[in-house]
Coordinates of C-alpha atoms in Angstrom, one line a residue:
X1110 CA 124.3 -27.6 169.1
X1111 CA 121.7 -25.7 171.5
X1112 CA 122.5 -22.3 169.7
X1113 CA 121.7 -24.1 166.4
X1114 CA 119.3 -26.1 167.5
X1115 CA 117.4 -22.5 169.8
X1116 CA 118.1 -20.1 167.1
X1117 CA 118.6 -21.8 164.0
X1118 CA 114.8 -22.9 163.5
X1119 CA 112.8 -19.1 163.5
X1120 CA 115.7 -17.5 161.0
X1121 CA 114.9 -20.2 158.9
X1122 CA 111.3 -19.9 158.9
X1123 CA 111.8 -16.2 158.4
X1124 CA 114.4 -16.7 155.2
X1125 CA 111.6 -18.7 154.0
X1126 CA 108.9 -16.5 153.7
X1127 CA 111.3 -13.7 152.7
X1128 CA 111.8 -15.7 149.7
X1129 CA 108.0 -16.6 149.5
X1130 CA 107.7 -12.6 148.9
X1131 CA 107.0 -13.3 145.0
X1132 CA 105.7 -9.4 144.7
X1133 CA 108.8 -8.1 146.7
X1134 CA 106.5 -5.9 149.3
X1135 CA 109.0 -6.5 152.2
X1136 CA 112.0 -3.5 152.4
X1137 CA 115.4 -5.3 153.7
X1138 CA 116.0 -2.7 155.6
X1139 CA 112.7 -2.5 157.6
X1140 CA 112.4 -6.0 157.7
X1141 CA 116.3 -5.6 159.6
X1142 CA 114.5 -2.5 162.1
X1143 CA 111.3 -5.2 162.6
X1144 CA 114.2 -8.0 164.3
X1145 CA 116.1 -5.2 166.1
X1146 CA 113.3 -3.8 167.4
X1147 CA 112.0 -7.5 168.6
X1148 CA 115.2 -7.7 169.9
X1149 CA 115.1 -4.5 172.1
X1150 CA 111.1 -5.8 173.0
X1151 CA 112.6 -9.0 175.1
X1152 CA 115.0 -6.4 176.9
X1153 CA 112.3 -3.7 177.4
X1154 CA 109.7 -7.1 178.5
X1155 CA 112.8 -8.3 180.9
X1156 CA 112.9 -5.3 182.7
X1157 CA 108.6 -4.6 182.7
X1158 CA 108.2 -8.3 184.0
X1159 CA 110.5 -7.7 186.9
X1160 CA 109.3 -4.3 187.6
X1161 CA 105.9 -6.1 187.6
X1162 CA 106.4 -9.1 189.5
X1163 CA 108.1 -7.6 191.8
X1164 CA 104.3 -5.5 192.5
X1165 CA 102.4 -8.2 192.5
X1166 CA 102.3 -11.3 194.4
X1167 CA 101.7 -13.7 191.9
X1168 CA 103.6 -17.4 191.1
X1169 CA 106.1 -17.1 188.6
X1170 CA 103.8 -19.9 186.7
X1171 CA 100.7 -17.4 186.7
X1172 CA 103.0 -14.7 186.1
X1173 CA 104.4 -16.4 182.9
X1174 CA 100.4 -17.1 182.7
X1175 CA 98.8 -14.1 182.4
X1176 CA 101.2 -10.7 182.6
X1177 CA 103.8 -11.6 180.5
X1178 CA 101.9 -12.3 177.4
X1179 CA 100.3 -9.0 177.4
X1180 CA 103.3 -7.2 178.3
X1181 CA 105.4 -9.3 175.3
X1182 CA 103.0 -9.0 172.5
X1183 CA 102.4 -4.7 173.0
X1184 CA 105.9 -4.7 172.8
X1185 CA 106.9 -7.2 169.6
X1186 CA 103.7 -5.2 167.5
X1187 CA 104.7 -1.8 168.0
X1188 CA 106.9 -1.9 165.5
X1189 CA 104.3 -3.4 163.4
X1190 CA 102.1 -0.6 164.4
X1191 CA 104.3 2.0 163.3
X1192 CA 104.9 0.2 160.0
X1193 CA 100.9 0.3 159.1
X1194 CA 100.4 3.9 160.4
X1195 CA 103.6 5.0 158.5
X1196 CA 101.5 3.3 155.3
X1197 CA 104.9 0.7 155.0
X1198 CA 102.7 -2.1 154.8
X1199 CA 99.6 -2.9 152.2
X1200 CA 98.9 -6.2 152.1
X1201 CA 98.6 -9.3 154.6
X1202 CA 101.9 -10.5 152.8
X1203 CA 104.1 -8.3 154.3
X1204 CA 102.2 -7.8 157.1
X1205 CA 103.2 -11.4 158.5
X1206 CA 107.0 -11.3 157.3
X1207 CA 107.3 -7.9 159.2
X1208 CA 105.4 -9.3 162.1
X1209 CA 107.3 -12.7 162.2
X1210 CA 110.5 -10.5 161.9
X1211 CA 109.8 -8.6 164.9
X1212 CA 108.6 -12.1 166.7
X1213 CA 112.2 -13.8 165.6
X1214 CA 114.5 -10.7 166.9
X1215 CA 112.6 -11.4 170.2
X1216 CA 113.2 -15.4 170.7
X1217 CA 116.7 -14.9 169.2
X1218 CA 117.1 -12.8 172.1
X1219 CA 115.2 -14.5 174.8
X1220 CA 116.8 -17.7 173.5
X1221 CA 120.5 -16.2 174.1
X1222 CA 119.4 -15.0 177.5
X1223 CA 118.9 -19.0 178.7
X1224 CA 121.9 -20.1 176.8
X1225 CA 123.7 -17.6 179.0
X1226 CA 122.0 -18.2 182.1
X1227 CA 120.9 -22.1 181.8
X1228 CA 123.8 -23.0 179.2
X1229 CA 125.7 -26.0 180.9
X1230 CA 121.6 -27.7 180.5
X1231 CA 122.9 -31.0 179.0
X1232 CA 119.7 -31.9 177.1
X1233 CA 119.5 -31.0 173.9
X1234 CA 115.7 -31.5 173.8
X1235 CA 114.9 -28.2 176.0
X1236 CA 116.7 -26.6 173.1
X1237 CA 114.9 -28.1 170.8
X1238 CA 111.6 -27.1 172.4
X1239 CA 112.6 -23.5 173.1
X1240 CA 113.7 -23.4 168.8
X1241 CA 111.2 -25.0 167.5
X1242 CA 108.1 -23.7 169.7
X1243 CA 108.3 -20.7 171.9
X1244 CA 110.4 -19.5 169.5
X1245 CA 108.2 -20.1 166.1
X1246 CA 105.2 -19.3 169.1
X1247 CA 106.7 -15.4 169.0
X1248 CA 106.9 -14.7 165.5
X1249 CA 103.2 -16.8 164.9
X1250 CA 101.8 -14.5 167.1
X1251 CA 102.8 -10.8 166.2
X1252 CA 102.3 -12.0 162.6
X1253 CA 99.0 -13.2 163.7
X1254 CA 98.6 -9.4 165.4
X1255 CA 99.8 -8.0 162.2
X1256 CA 97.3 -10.0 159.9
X1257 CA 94.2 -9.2 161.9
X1258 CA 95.1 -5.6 161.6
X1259 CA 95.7 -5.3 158.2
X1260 CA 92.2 -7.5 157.7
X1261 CA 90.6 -4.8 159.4
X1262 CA 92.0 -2.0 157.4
X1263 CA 90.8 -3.5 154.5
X1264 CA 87.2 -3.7 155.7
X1265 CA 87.4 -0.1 156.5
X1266 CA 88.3 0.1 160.3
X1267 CA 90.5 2.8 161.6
X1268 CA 93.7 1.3 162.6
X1269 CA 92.5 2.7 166.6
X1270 CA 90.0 0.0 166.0
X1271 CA 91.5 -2.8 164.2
X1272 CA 94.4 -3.0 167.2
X1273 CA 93.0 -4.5 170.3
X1274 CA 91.1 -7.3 168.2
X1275 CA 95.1 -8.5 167.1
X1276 CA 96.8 -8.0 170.2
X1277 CA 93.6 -10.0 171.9
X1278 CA 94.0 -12.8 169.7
X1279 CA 97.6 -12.9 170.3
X1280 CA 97.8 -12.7 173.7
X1281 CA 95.1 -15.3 174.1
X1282 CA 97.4 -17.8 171.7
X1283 CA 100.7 -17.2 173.5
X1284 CA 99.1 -17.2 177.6
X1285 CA 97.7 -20.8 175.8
X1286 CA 100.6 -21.7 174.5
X1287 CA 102.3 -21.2 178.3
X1288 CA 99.5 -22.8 179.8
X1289 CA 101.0 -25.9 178.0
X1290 CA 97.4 -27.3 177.9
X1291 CA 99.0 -29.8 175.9
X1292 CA 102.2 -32.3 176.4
X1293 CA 105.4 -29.4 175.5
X1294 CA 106.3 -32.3 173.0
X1295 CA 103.1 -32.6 171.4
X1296 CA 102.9 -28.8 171.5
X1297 CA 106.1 -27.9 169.7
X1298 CA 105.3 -30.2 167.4
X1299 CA 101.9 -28.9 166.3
X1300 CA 103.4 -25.1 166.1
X1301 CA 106.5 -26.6 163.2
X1302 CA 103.8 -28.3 161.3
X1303 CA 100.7 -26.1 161.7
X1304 CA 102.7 -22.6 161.5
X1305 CA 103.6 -23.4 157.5
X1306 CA 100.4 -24.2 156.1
X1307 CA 99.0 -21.5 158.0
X1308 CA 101.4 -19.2 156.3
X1309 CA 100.9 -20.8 152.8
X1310 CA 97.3 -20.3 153.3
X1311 CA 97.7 -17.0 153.8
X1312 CA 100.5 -16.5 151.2
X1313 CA 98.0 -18.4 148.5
X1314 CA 95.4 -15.9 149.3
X1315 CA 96.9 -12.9 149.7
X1316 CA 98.8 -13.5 146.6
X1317 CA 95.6 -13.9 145.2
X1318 CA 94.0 -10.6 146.2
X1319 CA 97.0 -8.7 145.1
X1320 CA 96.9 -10.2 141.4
X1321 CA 93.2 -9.3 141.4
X1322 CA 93.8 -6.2 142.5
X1323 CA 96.5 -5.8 139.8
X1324 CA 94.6 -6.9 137.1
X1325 CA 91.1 -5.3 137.7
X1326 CA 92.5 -1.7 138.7
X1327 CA 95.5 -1.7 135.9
X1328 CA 93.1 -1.7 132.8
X1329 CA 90.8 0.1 133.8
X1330 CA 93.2 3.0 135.0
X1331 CA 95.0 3.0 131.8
X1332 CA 91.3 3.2 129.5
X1333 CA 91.0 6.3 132.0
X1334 CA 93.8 7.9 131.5
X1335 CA 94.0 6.9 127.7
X1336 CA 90.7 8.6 127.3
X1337 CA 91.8 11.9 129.3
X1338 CA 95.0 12.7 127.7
X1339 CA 92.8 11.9 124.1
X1340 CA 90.7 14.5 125.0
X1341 CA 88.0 11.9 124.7
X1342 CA 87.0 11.5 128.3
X1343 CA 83.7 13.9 128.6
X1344 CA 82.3 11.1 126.3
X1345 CA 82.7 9.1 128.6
X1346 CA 80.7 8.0 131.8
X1347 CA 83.4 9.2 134.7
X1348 CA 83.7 12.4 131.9
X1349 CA 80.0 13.1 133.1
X1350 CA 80.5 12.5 136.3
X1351 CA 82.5 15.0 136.3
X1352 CA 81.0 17.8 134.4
X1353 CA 77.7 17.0 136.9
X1354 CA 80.3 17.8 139.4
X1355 CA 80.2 21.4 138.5
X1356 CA 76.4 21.6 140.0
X1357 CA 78.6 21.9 143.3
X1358 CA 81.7 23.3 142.9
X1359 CA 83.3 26.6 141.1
X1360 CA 84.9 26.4 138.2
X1361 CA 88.2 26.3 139.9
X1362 CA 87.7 23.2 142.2
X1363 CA 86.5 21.3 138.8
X1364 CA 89.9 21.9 136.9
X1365 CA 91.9 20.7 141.0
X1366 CA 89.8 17.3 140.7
X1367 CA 90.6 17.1 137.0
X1368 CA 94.3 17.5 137.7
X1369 CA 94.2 15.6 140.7
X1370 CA 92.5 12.6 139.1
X1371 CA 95.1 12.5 136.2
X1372 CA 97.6 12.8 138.3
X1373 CA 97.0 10.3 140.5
X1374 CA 95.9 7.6 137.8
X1375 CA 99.1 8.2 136.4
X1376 CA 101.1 7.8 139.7
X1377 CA 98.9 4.7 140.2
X1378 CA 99.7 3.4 136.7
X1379 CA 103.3 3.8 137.6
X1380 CA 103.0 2.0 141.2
X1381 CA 101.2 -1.4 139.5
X1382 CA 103.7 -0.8 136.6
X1383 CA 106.7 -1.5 139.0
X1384 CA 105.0 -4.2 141.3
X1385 CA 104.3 -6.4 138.2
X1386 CA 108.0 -6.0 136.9
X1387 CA 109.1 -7.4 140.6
X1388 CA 106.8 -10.1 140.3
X1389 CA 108.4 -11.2 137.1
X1390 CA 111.9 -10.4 138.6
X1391 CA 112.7 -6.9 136.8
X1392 CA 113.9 -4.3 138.4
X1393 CA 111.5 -1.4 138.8
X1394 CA 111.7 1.7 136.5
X1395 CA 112.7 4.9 138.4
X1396 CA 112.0 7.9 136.7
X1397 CA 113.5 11.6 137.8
X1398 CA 109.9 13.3 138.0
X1399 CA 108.4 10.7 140.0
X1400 CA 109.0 12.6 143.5
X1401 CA 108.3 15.8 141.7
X1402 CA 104.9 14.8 140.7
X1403 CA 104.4 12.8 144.2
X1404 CA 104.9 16.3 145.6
X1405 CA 102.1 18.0 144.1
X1406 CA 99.5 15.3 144.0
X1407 CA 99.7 15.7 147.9
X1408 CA 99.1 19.4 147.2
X1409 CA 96.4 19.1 145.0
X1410 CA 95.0 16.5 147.4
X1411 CA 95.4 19.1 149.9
X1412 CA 93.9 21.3 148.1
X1413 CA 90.6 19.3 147.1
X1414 CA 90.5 18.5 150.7
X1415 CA 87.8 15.8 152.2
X1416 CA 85.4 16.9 150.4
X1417 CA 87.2 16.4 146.3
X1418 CA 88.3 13.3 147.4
X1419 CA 84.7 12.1 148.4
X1420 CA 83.3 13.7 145.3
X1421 CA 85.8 11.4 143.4
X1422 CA 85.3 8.3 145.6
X1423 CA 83.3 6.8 142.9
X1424 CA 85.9 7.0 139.7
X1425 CA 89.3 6.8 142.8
X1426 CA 89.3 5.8 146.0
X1427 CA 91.9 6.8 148.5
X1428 CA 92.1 4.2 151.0
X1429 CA 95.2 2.9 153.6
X1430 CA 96.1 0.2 149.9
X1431 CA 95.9 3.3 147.4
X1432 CA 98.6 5.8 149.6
X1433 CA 101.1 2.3 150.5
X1434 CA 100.9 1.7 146.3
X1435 CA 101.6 5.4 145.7
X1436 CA 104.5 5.1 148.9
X1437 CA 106.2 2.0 147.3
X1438 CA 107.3 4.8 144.4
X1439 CA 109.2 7.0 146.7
X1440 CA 111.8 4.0 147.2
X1441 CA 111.7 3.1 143.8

């Protein structure tokens, strides 16, 4: 009953909001890396807290205090971190599953370490305790790292920026949650019923944004691209935005940005196209020029350089969202 009772509650928790994915942003087989590599952060923390304790002269209580959780949550995010830089990740959605993920491989692991060491304990309520709260406490809080960065993202930040304000927050939560400020009974407790209506919140709301997002974006892309390929779209107002562009640039540069916007509102037709079919439980359409024309909107996008793409930034703009959408068709 202890390995059910330590290990059982977080890979629950985790199927659950797995299956809470309505959208289907989370990859199995990155959500699979995200618990390995929590799995190799509790081995890699192991060895750094001994290594560390063994420099400093501090009680294992202030140890468990104060080093650990900054040592624990760099590791569990990095992952996380590669995910986001790697443009894996758009939305808080995922970023919580993958950041739970990484926060389960770890207390799956640190859970079987004190079943090995600690295993003959007879009572079944230390079990319970480490299942359903430090566990549940490590995937909360990389999520929790993983949320705040993606939050910042959106407003704009670089990701440089957006880190430290996650892992802080983190840190802070878990160094509390071994402070046990609180009875470890009382403590569990609030962590298995405040961790799922935190998630929901953040399900509801992200779920939200993303619909939004769908909605708004799609129609207006397709009038776009409707009115480009009619040869209707210097009548329009983006049309004359476009010829004013010539003011500034050769003759040449106008017909890249001209290409490069109907490419890309095509590609980002395509990307929305395929999200809404998994929302609705379809499989998503893979067509054989897709990586093909991927290809060359990099190198038009290359081409236009910084300075196309912020001429453009008022009909397109290429944010972290825009390059994950145009990313989710390569594993289509």
């Amino acid at each position: 009953m202890k390995i059910v009772f330590s290990l059982m509650p977080v890979l629950l928790f985790l199927t659950g909001l797995f299956l809470m994915d309505s959208f289907k942003l989370v990859s199995k087989k990155n959500l699979v890396l995200a618990i390995l590599w929590g799995g190799l952060a509790a081995w890699f923390s192991y060895l750094s807290n001994e290594w560390l304790s063994s420099h400093f002269t501090l009680s294992f209580e202030n140890f468990t205090r104060y080093f650990a959780p900054i040592v624990e949550e760099v590791l569990k995010a990095l992952f996380v971190f590669f995910l986001i830089a790697r443009r894996k990740i758009g939305f808080s959605i995922d970023a919580a599953i993958y950041g739970f993920a990484s926060g389960t491989g770890f207390a799956l692991i640190e859970n079987m370490v004190y079943i090995y060491f600690i295993g003959d304990e007879p009572s079944m309520m230390l079990w319970m305790l480490r299942g359903f709260g430090t566990a549940l406490m490590h995937g909360g809080c990389t999520a929790i790292v993983a949320l705040l960065i993606m939050g910042g993202i959106q407003r704009e930040k670089k990701l440089f920026f957006s880190v430290p304000s996650g892992l802080f927050v983190a840190i802070i939560v878990h160094s509390a949650f071994n402070h046990f400020f609180l009875n470890p009974y009382l403590q569990t407790l609030l962590i298995f019923v405040l961790l799922p209506v935190f998630f929901g919140f953040i399900f509801k709301q992200s779920t939200s944004s993303l619909q939004n997002w769908l909605e708004m974006e799609f129609s207006n892309e397709v009038e776009i691209l409707r009115m480009i390929r009619q040869g209707k779209f210097s009548g329009t107002r983006s049309g004359a935005y476009i010829a004013g562009l010539r003011a500034h640039f050769d003759s040449e540069m106008i017909v890249d940005l001209y290409n490069y916007l109907s490419l890309y509102l095509e590609l980002s037709i395509k990307a929305k196209r395929n999200l809404m079919l998994k929302e609705n439980g379809f499989t998503p359409i893979a067509e054989n020029d897709t990586i093909e024309k991927l290809t060359e909107l990099k190198a038009l996008r290359k081409q236009v350089g910084k300075t196309g793409e912020l001429a453009l930034q008022p009909l397109i703009r290429i944010k972290h969202r825009e390059l994950w959408k145009l990313s989710q068709l390569e594993n289509s």
